[in-house]
Coordinates of C-alpha atoms in Angstrom, one line a residue:
Chain A
M270 CA 0.0 0.0 0.0
I271 CA 2.7 2.6 1.0
S272 CA 5.7 2.6 -1.3
T273 CA 7.3 5.8 0.0
I274 CA 7.8 7.1 3.5
Y275 CA 9.2 10.5 4.2
I276 CA 10.6 10.8 7.7
E277 CA 11.1 14.1 9.4
E278 CA 14.5 14.5 11.1
D279 CA 12.9 15.2 14.5
V280 CA 11.2 11.7 14.6
R281 CA 13.8 9.6 12.9
H282 CA 14.6 7.7 16.1
H283 CA 11.0 7.7 17.6
H284 CA 9.8 4.2 18.4
R285 CA 6.6 4.7 16.5
T286 CA 8.5 5.7 13.4
Q287 CA 10.4 2.4 13.6
E288 CA 7.2 0.4 14.3
I289 CA 5.4 2.0 11.3
C290 CA 8.3 1.6 9.0
N291 CA 8.6 -2.1 9.9
R292 CA 5.1 -2.6 8.6
F293 CA 6.3 -1.3 5.2
S294 CA 9.7 -2.9 4.8
Q295 CA 9.7 -2.5 1.0
A296 CA 9.0 1.2 1.1
T297 CA 11.6 3.8 0.0
I298 CA 12.6 5.9 2.9
I299 CA 13.3 9.6 2.2
P300 CA 14.5 11.8 5.0
C301 CA 13.3 15.4 5.2
D302 CA 14.0 18.3 7.4
R303 CA 10.4 19.3 8.1
Y304 CA 7.2 17.6 6.8
S305 CA 6.0 20.9 5.4
N306 CA 8.9 20.9 2.9
V307 CA 7.1 17.9 1.3
F308 CA 3.5 18.4 2.2
N309 CA 3.2 22.1 1.6
S310 CA 5.4 22.5 -1.5
N311 CA 3.9 24.3 -4.5
S312 CA 2.6 22.8 -7.7
Q313 CA 1.3 19.5 -6.4
N314 CA -1.7 17.8 -7.9
F315 CA -4.0 16.3 -5.3
R316 CA -5.8 14.2 -7.8
L317 CA -2.7 12.5 -9.2
Q318 CA -1.2 12.0 -5.7
K319 CA -4.4 10.4 -4.4
K320 CA -3.7 7.4 -6.7
Q321 CA -0.6 6.5 -4.7
P322 CA -0.2 8.7 -1.6
S323 CA 3.1 8.5 0.3
L324 CA 3.3 8.5 4.1
I325 CA 5.0 11.3 6.0
L326 CA 6.0 10.7 9.6
A327 CA 6.4 13.9 11.6
K328 CA 6.2 15.7 14.9
K329 CA 3.4 18.2 15.6
H330 CA 5.0 21.0 17.5
K331 CA 2.1 23.3 18.2
G332 CA -1.6 23.9 17.6
R333 CA -2.4 20.3 18.5
V334 CA -5.8 20.9 20.1
L335 CA -7.9 23.7 18.6
S336 CA -11.4 25.1 19.2
T337 CA -14.0 23.9 16.8
P338 CA -15.6 26.3 14.3
P339 CA -18.9 27.9 15.5
G340 CA -21.9 25.6 15.1
Y341 CA -19.8 22.5 15.4
G342 CA -20.7 20.3 18.4
I343 CA -23.2 18.0 20.0
G344 CA -24.6 20.1 22.8
A345 CA -21.6 21.0 25.0
D346 CA -20.0 24.4 25.6
N347 CA -16.4 23.4 25.3
N348 CA -15.6 21.8 21.9
Y349 CA -12.2 21.1 20.4
Y350 CA -10.7 19.1 17.6
F351 CA -7.4 17.5 17.0
S352 CA -5.7 15.9 14.1
H353 CA -3.1 13.2 14.7
M354 CA -3.2 12.6 11.0
M355 CA -3.8 14.7 7.9
N356 CA -5.5 13.2 4.8
C357 CA -7.7 10.2 4.6
L358 CA -7.5 6.7 3.2
Y359 CA -10.9 7.2 1.6
D360 CA -11.6 9.4 -1.4
C361 CA -15.0 10.9 -0.9
R362 CA -15.6 13.4 -3.7
Y363 CA -17.5 15.9 -1.5
C364 CA -14.7 16.0 1.1
F365 CA -13.2 19.4 1.9
L366 CA -9.7 17.9 2.4
Q367 CA -9.1 17.8 -1.4
G368 CA -9.8 21.5 -1.5
M369 CA -7.8 22.4 1.6
Y370 CA -4.5 20.5 1.2
R371 CA -1.9 20.8 -1.5
S372 CA -0.9 17.2 -1.0
A373 CA -2.7 14.0 -0.8
H374 CA 0.1 12.3 1.2
Y375 CA -0.8 10.9 4.6
V376 CA 0.9 12.8 7.4
V377 CA 1.0 11.0 10.8
F378 CA 2.2 12.9 13.8
V379 CA 3.9 10.3 15.9
N380 CA 4.1 12.4 19.1
Y381 CA 0.7 11.1 20.4
E382 CA 1.6 11.8 24.0
D383 CA 1.9 15.6 23.3
F384 CA -1.7 15.6 22.0
F385 CA -2.9 13.8 25.0
D386 CA -1.1 16.2 27.4
D387 CA -2.7 19.1 25.6
I388 CA -6.1 17.4 25.9
S389 CA -5.6 16.9 29.6
S390 CA -4.5 20.5 30.0
V391 CA -7.5 21.9 28.2
T392 CA -9.9 19.7 30.1
G393 CA -8.4 20.8 33.4
N394 CA -8.9 24.5 32.4
N395 CA -12.7 24.1 31.8
Q396 CA -15.4 24.3 34.4
S397 CA -17.7 21.9 32.6
A398 CA -17.2 18.8 30.4
S399 CA -15.1 19.1 27.3
W400 CA -15.7 17.4 23.9
F401 CA -12.8 16.4 21.7
F402 CA -13.5 15.5 18.1
S403 CA -11.3 13.2 16.2
G404 CA -11.6 12.6 12.5
Y405 CA -11.6 16.2 11.3
D406 CA -8.7 15.9 8.9
C407 CA -8.8 12.1 8.4
D408 CA -10.9 9.1 9.1
S409 CA -10.3 8.3 12.8
L410 CA -10.1 4.5 12.4
A411 CA -9.1 3.8 8.8
M412 CA -5.4 3.6 9.5
E413 CA -5.7 2.2 13.0
P414 CA -3.9 -1.0 12.3
V415 CA -0.9 1.1 11.2
T416 CA -1.0 4.0 13.7
G417 CA -2.7 2.5 16.8
F418 CA -3.7 6.0 17.6
I419 CA -7.2 5.5 18.8
E420 CA -6.1 2.6 21.0
S421 CA -3.6 5.0 22.7
C422 CA -6.1 7.7 22.8
L423 CA -8.7 5.6 24.6
N424 CA -6.2 4.5 27.2
Y425 CA -5.8 8.2 28.0
F426 CA -9.5 9.1 28.0
Q427 CA -10.4 6.4 30.4
D428 CA -8.6 8.4 33.1
L429 CA -10.2 11.7 32.0
P430 CA -13.9 11.5 33.1
D431 CA -14.5 15.2 32.3
A432 CA -13.3 14.7 28.7
N433 CA -15.4 13.2 26.0
L434 CA -14.2 11.9 22.7
E435 CA -16.0 11.5 19.4
V436 CA -14.4 9.0 17.1
R437 CA -15.8 9.9 13.7
T438 CA -15.3 7.3 11.0
K439 CA -16.6 5.2 8.0
S440 CA -14.1 2.4 8.8
T441 CA -14.8 -1.2 9.8
Q442 CA -11.4 -1.4 11.6
I443 CA -13.1 -2.0 15.0
R444 CA -11.3 -5.0 16.3
S445 CA -9.4 -3.2 19.0
L446 CA -12.7 -1.5 20.1
L447 CA -14.4 -4.9 20.5
N448 CA -11.4 -6.2 22.4
R449 CA -11.7 -3.7 25.3
P450 CA -14.5 -2.6 27.6
A451 CA -16.7 0.1 26.2
M452 CA -16.2 3.6 27.6
Q453 CA -19.1 5.9 28.2
N454 CA -17.2 9.1 27.5
C455 CA -16.2 7.9 24.0
V456 CA -18.8 8.0 21.2
M457 CA -18.2 6.0 18.0
A458 CA -19.8 8.2 15.3
Y459 CA -20.4 6.8 11.9
S460 CA -20.8 8.9 8.8
F461 CA -23.4 8.0 6.2
T462 CA -24.8 9.1 2.9
T463 CA -27.4 7.1 0.9
E464 CA -26.4 3.9 -0.7
D465 CA -26.5 5.4 -4.2
T466 CA -24.5 8.4 -3.2
A467 CA -22.0 6.3 -1.3
Q468 CA -21.4 4.1 -4.4
R469 CA -20.9 7.1 -6.7
L470 CA -19.0 9.5 -4.4
E471 CA -17.4 7.6 -1.5
H472 CA -14.5 5.9 -3.3
K473 CA -12.5 3.3 -1.3
A474 CA -14.8 3.6 1.7
P475 CA -16.6 0.6 3.2
S476 CA -20.2 0.1 1.9
V477 CA -23.1 1.5 3.8
E478 CA -24.1 -2.1 4.7
K479 CA -20.6 -2.8 6.2
R480 CA -20.6 0.4 8.2
I481 CA -24.0 -0.4 9.6
A482 CA -22.8 -3.8 10.6
A483 CA -19.8 -2.3 12.4
L484 CA -22.0 0.2 14.1
A485 CA -24.3 -2.5 15.3
K486 CA -21.4 -4.6 16.7
L487 CA -20.1 -1.5 18.6
Q488 CA -23.5 -0.7 20.1
S489 CA -24.0 -4.4 21.1
H490 CA -20.6 -4.2 22.8
G491 CA -21.8 -1.2 24.9
W492 CA -20.1 1.7 23.1
P493 CA -22.2 4.9 22.8
V494 CA -22.8 5.3 19.1
G495 CA -23.6 8.3 17.0
L496 CA -24.9 8.9 13.5
R497 CA -23.5 11.6 11.3
F498 CA -25.3 12.6 8.1
D499 CA -23.0 15.4 6.9
P500 CA -23.1 16.2 4.1
L501 CA -26.6 15.6 3.0
I502 CA -26.5 15.2 -0.8
L503 CA -29.6 16.2 -2.7
S504 CA -30.8 13.6 -5.1
K505 CA -34.0 13.3 -7.2
N506 CA -35.6 11.0 -4.6
F507 CA -34.0 12.6 -1.6
E508 CA -36.7 11.8 0.9
H509 CA -37.1 8.2 -0.3
D510 CA -33.4 7.6 -0.4
Y511 CA -32.7 8.9 3.1
K512 CA -35.8 7.1 4.5
K513 CA -34.4 3.9 3.1
L514 CA -31.1 4.6 4.7
L515 CA -32.6 5.3 8.1
D516 CA -34.7 2.2 7.8
Q517 CA -31.6 0.2 7.1
I518 CA -29.7 1.7 10.0
F519 CA -32.5 1.5 12.6
S520 CA -33.3 -2.1 11.7
S521 CA -29.8 -3.0 13.0
I522 CA -29.3 -0.7 16.0
N523 CA -31.4 0.4 19.0
P524 CA -32.6 4.0 18.3
A525 CA -33.2 4.6 22.0
Q526 CA -29.5 4.1 22.7
V527 CA -28.2 6.4 20.0
H528 CA -26.1 9.0 21.7
S529 CA -26.4 11.8 19.1
V530 CA -27.3 12.4 15.5
S531 CA -25.9 15.3 13.5
Y532 CA -26.8 16.4 10.0
G533 CA -25.9 19.2 7.7
A534 CA -26.4 20.0 4.0
F535 CA -23.5 19.9 1.5
R536 CA -21.4 23.0 1.9
L537 CA -17.8 24.1 1.3
P538 CA -15.7 27.2 1.7
K539 CA -15.5 29.0 -1.6
P540 CA -11.7 28.6 -2.2
F541 CA -11.9 24.9 -1.4
F542 CA -14.8 24.4 -3.8
K543 CA -12.9 26.3 -6.6
K544 CA -9.9 24.1 -6.2
M545 CA -12.1 20.9 -6.1
V546 CA -13.7 21.9 -9.4
S547 CA -10.4 22.5 -11.0
L548 CA -9.2 19.0 -9.9
Y549 CA -12.5 17.3 -11.0
P550 CA -14.1 19.4 -13.6
D551 CA -16.1 16.4 -14.8
E552 CA -17.7 15.8 -11.4
R553 CA -21.5 16.1 -11.6
L554 CA -21.8 17.0 -7.9
F555 CA -19.8 20.2 -8.4
A556 CA -21.9 21.1 -11.5
T557 CA -25.3 21.0 -9.8
H558 CA -27.1 24.1 -8.8
L559 CA -25.1 25.6 -5.9
S560 CA -25.1 29.1 -4.5
E561 CA -22.7 31.5 -2.9
K562 CA -23.6 32.4 0.7
G563 CA -20.9 34.7 2.1
S564 CA -17.7 32.7 2.1
M565 CA -19.4 29.4 1.5
I566 CA -20.8 27.4 -1.5
S567 CA -23.9 25.4 -0.7
Y568 CA -27.3 24.6 -2.0
P569 CA -29.7 27.5 -2.6
E570 CA -31.4 28.6 0.6
N571 CA -34.8 26.9 -0.2
T572 CA -33.1 23.7 -1.3
E573 CA -30.9 23.6 1.8
Q574 CA -33.9 24.2 4.1
H575 CA -35.8 21.4 2.3
C576 CA -32.9 19.0 2.9
L577 CA -32.6 19.9 6.6
N578 CA -36.4 19.9 7.3
T579 CA -36.9 16.6 5.5
M580 CA -34.1 15.0 7.4
K581 CA -35.3 16.4 10.7
T582 CA -38.8 14.9 10.1
L583 CA -37.4 11.5 9.1
L584 CA -35.1 11.5 12.2
T585 CA -37.7 12.6 14.7
E586 CA -39.8 9.7 13.7
R587 CA -37.1 7.5 15.0
V588 CA -35.1 9.2 17.7
S589 CA -35.8 11.9 20.3
E590 CA -35.3 15.5 19.2
S591 CA -33.0 16.0 22.2
V592 CA -30.2 14.0 20.4
L593 CA -30.5 15.9 17.1
F594 CA -27.8 18.4 16.2
P595 CA -28.2 20.3 12.9
C596 CA -24.9 21.6 11.5
S597 CA -24.2 24.7 9.5
Chain B
M93 CA 3.3 17.0 -24.5
L94 CA 6.7 15.9 -23.2
N95 CA 9.6 18.3 -22.7
F96 CA 13.2 17.1 -22.1
V97 CA 15.9 19.4 -20.8
V98 CA 19.4 18.0 -21.5
A99 CA 22.7 19.7 -20.9
L100 CA 24.9 18.3 -23.6
K101 CA 24.5 17.2 -27.2
T102 CA 26.3 13.9 -26.4
E103 CA 23.6 13.1 -23.9
A104 CA 20.8 14.3 -26.2
G105 CA 21.9 12.3 -29.3
P106 CA 20.3 8.9 -28.3
L107 CA 17.1 10.6 -27.3
I108 CA 16.9 12.6 -30.5
E109 CA 17.3 9.4 -32.5
H110 CA 14.9 7.3 -30.4
F111 CA 12.1 9.9 -30.3
S112 CA 12.7 10.9 -34.0
L113 CA 13.2 14.6 -33.1
K114 CA 14.0 17.2 -35.8
L115 CA 16.2 20.3 -35.2
Q116 CA 14.1 23.4 -35.2
P117 CA 15.3 26.5 -37.0
N118 CA 16.3 29.8 -35.5
T119 CA 15.9 29.1 -31.8
T120 CA 17.6 30.7 -28.8
F121 CA 18.6 27.2 -27.5
P122 CA 19.0 24.2 -29.7
V123 CA 15.6 22.5 -29.8
F124 CA 14.6 19.2 -31.4
S125 CA 10.9 18.4 -31.8
S126 CA 8.3 16.0 -32.9
A127 CA 4.5 16.3 -32.8
D128 CA 4.4 15.5 -29.0
T129 CA 8.0 15.8 -27.7
N130 CA 10.5 18.6 -27.4
L131 CA 14.1 18.5 -26.3
V132 CA 16.2 21.5 -25.5
I133 CA 20.0 21.4 -25.1
S134 CA 20.7 23.9 -22.3
G135 CA 24.4 23.8 -21.8
M136 CA 26.2 23.0 -18.6
G137 CA 25.2 24.4 -15.2
R138 CA 22.1 25.1 -13.3
N139 CA 21.7 28.6 -14.5
Q140 CA 21.7 27.4 -18.1
A141 CA 19.3 24.6 -17.3
S142 CA 16.9 27.1 -15.6
A143 CA 17.1 29.5 -18.5
A144 CA 16.5 26.8 -21.1
T145 CA 13.6 25.4 -19.2
A146 CA 11.9 28.7 -18.8
W147 CA 12.5 29.5 -22.5
L148 CA 11.1 26.2 -23.6
A149 CA 8.0 26.6 -21.3
A150 CA 7.3 29.9 -23.0
T151 CA 7.7 28.6 -26.5
A152 CA 6.4 25.0 -26.1
P153 CA 4.3 24.4 -23.0
A154 CA 4.1 20.8 -21.8
A155 CA 2.5 18.8 -19.0
V156 CA 5.5 16.5 -18.5
W157 CA 9.0 17.7 -17.9
V158 CA 12.1 15.5 -17.7
N159 CA 15.7 16.6 -17.1
F160 CA 17.9 13.8 -18.4
G161 CA 21.6 13.2 -18.4
I162 CA 24.6 11.6 -16.8
A163 CA 25.6 12.0 -13.2
G164 CA 28.3 10.7 -10.8
H165 CA 27.7 8.5 -7.8
K166 CA 30.2 7.4 -5.1
S167 CA 29.2 3.7 -5.3
K168 CA 26.5 3.0 -7.9
E169 CA 27.7 1.2 -11.0
A170 CA 27.9 3.0 -14.3
G171 CA 24.9 2.4 -16.4
N172 CA 22.4 2.5 -13.5
M173 CA 19.5 4.9 -14.2
L174 CA 17.8 6.6 -11.3
V175 CA 15.1 9.2 -10.8
A176 CA 15.7 11.8 -8.1
H177 CA 13.4 11.8 -5.1
K178 CA 15.1 14.7 -3.5
I179 CA 17.1 17.4 -5.3
S180 CA 19.5 19.5 -3.3
E181 CA 21.5 22.5 -4.4
A182 CA 25.0 22.4 -2.9
G183 CA 25.6 26.1 -3.5
T184 CA 22.5 27.4 -1.6
G185 CA 21.3 24.5 0.6
K186 CA 17.9 24.6 -1.1
S187 CA 16.0 21.3 -1.6
W188 CA 13.0 20.1 -3.5
Y189 CA 11.1 16.9 -3.4
P190 CA 9.7 15.7 -6.7
V191 CA 6.7 13.5 -6.0
H192 CA 7.9 9.9 -5.9
I193 CA 5.7 7.9 -8.2
K194 CA 5.7 4.2 -8.3
T195 CA 7.7 2.9 -11.2
A196 CA 10.4 0.3 -11.8
L197 CA 13.1 3.0 -11.7
E198 CA 15.3 3.1 -8.6
T199 CA 15.4 6.4 -6.9
S200 CA 18.1 8.5 -5.3
Q201 CA 18.9 11.8 -3.7
L202 CA 20.5 14.1 -6.3
T203 CA 22.8 17.0 -5.5
T204 CA 23.5 19.8 -8.0
F205 CA 27.0 21.3 -7.8
D206 CA 28.4 24.3 -9.4
T207 CA 31.6 22.6 -10.5
V208 CA 32.6 19.1 -11.6
Q209 CA 33.0 17.0 -8.4
R210 CA 35.9 14.6 -7.9
N211 CA 35.3 13.9 -4.3
Y212 CA 32.0 11.9 -4.3
Q213 CA 29.7 12.4 -1.4
P214 CA 27.9 9.3 -0.2
N215 CA 24.3 8.4 -1.1
T216 CA 23.7 11.0 -3.7
L217 CA 23.9 11.5 -7.4
H218 CA 26.2 14.4 -8.5
D219 CA 25.2 16.6 -11.4
M220 CA 25.3 20.3 -12.4
E221 CA 21.8 21.0 -13.8
A222 CA 18.9 19.3 -11.9
S223 CA 18.2 22.0 -9.3
G224 CA 18.1 24.8 -11.9
F225 CA 15.8 22.7 -14.1
Y226 CA 13.5 21.7 -11.3
E227 CA 13.1 25.1 -9.7
A228 CA 12.0 26.5 -13.1
A229 CA 10.0 23.6 -14.5
I230 CA 7.8 23.3 -11.4
R231 CA 6.4 26.7 -12.2
F232 CA 5.0 25.3 -15.4
S233 CA 3.8 21.8 -14.4
T234 CA 3.1 19.7 -11.3
A235 CA 5.5 17.9 -9.0
E236 CA 4.1 14.6 -10.1
L237 CA 5.0 15.2 -13.7
T238 CA 8.4 16.9 -13.3
H239 CA 11.4 14.7 -12.8
S240 CA 15.2 14.4 -13.1
V241 CA 16.5 11.2 -14.4
K242 CA 20.2 10.4 -14.5
V243 CA 22.4 7.6 -15.8
V244 CA 25.4 7.0 -13.6
S245 CA 28.5 7.6 -15.8
D246 CA 31.2 7.8 -13.2
N247 CA 32.0 6.7 -9.7
E248 CA 35.0 6.4 -7.4
S249 CA 36.3 3.4 -9.3
H250 CA 35.8 5.1 -12.7
P251 CA 36.0 8.9 -12.3
I252 CA 34.7 11.3 -14.9
E253 CA 38.1 11.8 -16.6
S254 CA 38.0 8.1 -17.7
I255 CA 34.7 8.6 -19.6
D256 CA 34.5 9.5 -23.3
K257 CA 31.7 10.5 -25.6
A258 CA 31.2 7.1 -27.0
Q259 CA 30.8 5.5 -23.6
V260 CA 28.3 8.2 -22.6
E261 CA 26.3 7.5 -25.7
T262 CA 26.4 3.8 -25.0
L263 CA 25.3 4.2 -21.4
I264 CA 22.4 6.3 -22.4
T265 CA 21.3 4.2 -25.4
E266 CA 21.1 1.1 -23.1
N267 CA 18.7 2.9 -20.9
I268 CA 16.4 4.4 -23.6
P269 CA 13.7 1.7 -23.3
Q270 CA 13.3 2.2 -19.6
L271 CA 13.4 5.9 -19.9
S272 CA 10.8 5.7 -22.7
G273 CA 8.6 3.6 -20.5
F274 CA 8.9 6.0 -17.6
C275 CA 8.0 9.0 -19.8
A276 CA 5.0 7.1 -21.3
H277 CA 3.8 6.5 -17.7
L278 CA 4.1 10.2 -16.9
C279 CA 2.3 11.2 -20.1
H280 CA -0.5 8.8 -19.2
M281 CA -0.8 10.5 -15.8
A282 CA -0.8 13.9 -17.5
H283 CA -3.7 12.9 -19.6
E284 CA -5.8 12.2 -16.5
V285 CA -5.6 15.8 -15.4
T286 CA -6.0 17.6 -18.7
H287 CA -9.6 18.4 -19.1
E288 CA -10.6 21.3 -21.2
V289 CA -13.8 22.2 -22.9
S290 CA -12.8 21.8 -26.6
A291 CA -11.7 25.0 -28.3
A292 CA -14.1 24.3 -31.1
K293 CA -17.1 24.3 -28.7
I294 CA -16.0 27.7 -27.3
D295 CA -15.2 29.1 -30.7
C296 CA -18.8 28.6 -31.9
Y297 CA -19.8 31.1 -29.2
H298 CA -17.1 33.5 -30.2
E299 CA -18.3 33.3 -33.8
R300 CA -21.6 34.9 -32.8
W301 CA -20.9 37.1 -29.8
K302 CA -18.1 39.2 -28.4
F303 CA -17.0 38.3 -24.8
T304 CA -14.8 40.2 -22.5
V305 CA -11.9 38.3 -20.8
T306 CA -14.0 37.8 -17.6
Q307 CA -16.9 36.7 -19.6
Q308 CA -14.7 34.2 -21.5
H309 CA -13.8 32.6 -18.1
Q310 CA -17.5 32.5 -17.2
L311 CA -18.4 30.9 -20.5
K312 CA -15.7 28.3 -20.1
H313 CA -16.9 27.5 -16.6
L314 CA -20.5 27.2 -17.7
L315 CA -19.7 25.0 -20.7
Q316 CA -17.6 22.7 -18.4
R317 CA -20.6 22.5 -16.0
R318 CA -22.9 21.5 -18.8
L319 CA -20.4 18.8 -20.0
A320 CA -20.2 17.4 -16.5
L321 CA -24.0 17.3 -16.3
G322 CA -24.3 15.7 -19.7
I323 CA -26.3 18.5 -21.1
D324 CA -23.9 19.1 -24.0
S325 CA -22.1 16.4 -25.8
K326 CA -18.3 16.2 -25.8
S327 CA -18.0 16.4 -29.6
P328 CA -17.2 19.8 -31.1
S329 CA -20.1 21.9 -32.3
D330 CA -20.5 24.6 -34.7
S331 CA -22.8 27.6 -34.1
S332 CA -25.6 26.0 -36.0
T333 CA -26.1 23.4 -33.3
L334 CA -26.8 26.0 -30.6
P335 CA -30.4 26.1 -29.4
A336 CA -32.6 28.5 -31.3
D337 CA -33.6 30.6 -28.2
L338 CA -30.0 30.9 -27.2
C339 CA -29.1 32.1 -30.7
S340 CA -31.7 34.8 -30.3
M341 CA -29.7 36.5 -27.5
H342 CA -28.4 39.8 -28.5
N343 CA -25.2 40.0 -26.5
S344 CA -22.7 38.0 -24.5
K345 CA -24.2 39.1 -21.1
A346 CA -27.6 37.7 -22.2
V347 CA -26.0 34.5 -23.5
L348 CA -24.3 33.9 -20.2
K349 CA -27.5 34.5 -18.3
W350 CA -29.4 32.1 -20.6
L351 CA -26.7 29.4 -20.1
L352 CA -26.7 29.9 -16.3
N353 CA -30.5 29.7 -16.0
D354 CA -30.7 26.7 -18.4
T355 CA -28.0 24.9 -16.6
N356 CA -29.4 25.5 -13.1
A357 CA -32.8 24.4 -14.2
R358 CA -31.4 21.1 -15.4
A359 CA -28.9 20.7 -12.6
E360 CA -31.0 20.7 -9.4
F361 CA -30.1 17.1 -8.4
Y362 CA -26.9 15.3 -8.3

């Protein structure tokens, strides 16, 4: 899978660097001074690189735990996100990462403990419970067999009762989660679109069916589970398609024990959208009727409200409104 | 389109023959061309390589750029061909990282020096052009399609003074098939990222209406949207194939408005 590994000088002798490199013994190893020399260099083509991304092992020096954007959260006052990894194994065509980053290479910051120390520090500074969202710049679990990050993270969170973790994912790499007791301050949140949209847009990601199966196993094991319908993609039979999806999901899991459900219509920052169109000018999704709203590109107002209202109606037929969190 | 930047005529000879390139008349740098390939002979040194690259980019833009030639290496055997995964410039300390693409070619670090080196540093190719080439070429293409490929000609056992022109030609000729395969792979990749609304399709609008530069960009964007949505076919059109009510528009502004409204009306759903 990985044929090239760039290693930042700072982490050349880190034990995790050695462990990860041992998994890819055939890979070409290329030393670099700083990961940004490779990752942020000009004139890269995300689309071409996505066919065969390299791995970059580095150290995150600062900005490890950041406040979430306004409107991002599931009910708490103190919301943060962190990214131990940049870029995702999957290739979902609606994803903002392809518009944000110059490179499609996977960057893994191997200094996990520094992230955990920052999480601990932030938690200690807050009067009320804090939420930490994993999976903002990557899929939280997709590379777990290589990185072991979530395993390390959960070990830390089990001693932080005032810190809550959301593990957002589409992955079926849940073995380590089924091999340990469930933790009530950690929510396994699965992202979904409809089956048709998933087939057309969520390249390399596990099927909707497989995700539902993984979700069901996790819930049976006692993990709090969440559902994330973001982005909502408008199709000709939008209500029918999402009703079918929800029927599929709720025939496999207990709706009364769903921790939270968030949903939001397709939207992207304007510069990201522009770059994504230039990378994939033939992509139908980007050619549909979208509008500019301030600094964002999204469905026209009426269309967006229709999506959100329809989804809210479908969801409140199945779960309590108290667990619904619309996103903007 | 594939562009080669080569320092010396001796290095260029086997490529010119293999790719059937013809000398072009009256050019600032010697250029040999075919329908889809150009080769410029830059002369020695990174400044020459940089100048020749920029000049060729202005006169013959291309998606794929390859700097090719001989290089020294402390320990690699003569005749080995390698592609650079890191290019460093000894004189300034700058470095670049061409995107390492998976091919059969072995890779190596490459250091560009300002003079011929007789004391070989370990674990790096030694040349005099790559950094100048790469720093210029990357402005005109992408890191995935811009590479330095070198054939080892000299090492500690057989230094540069022991090499003659005939040997250089032989070393290069033996590697032509592999080089050709590498370039073909790059050109295939380039094809994936070259998507343009056909000039013919845009021209049929220019035949009827006058567009400002900004409007031309808007037109191109709308036509690309319509292609992506399957509204218009990919094959070139002439102005007689345009819808009648579009043809009745009096000016470019009205045309763009018509196209926008028509596209949005047919593009509500993914």
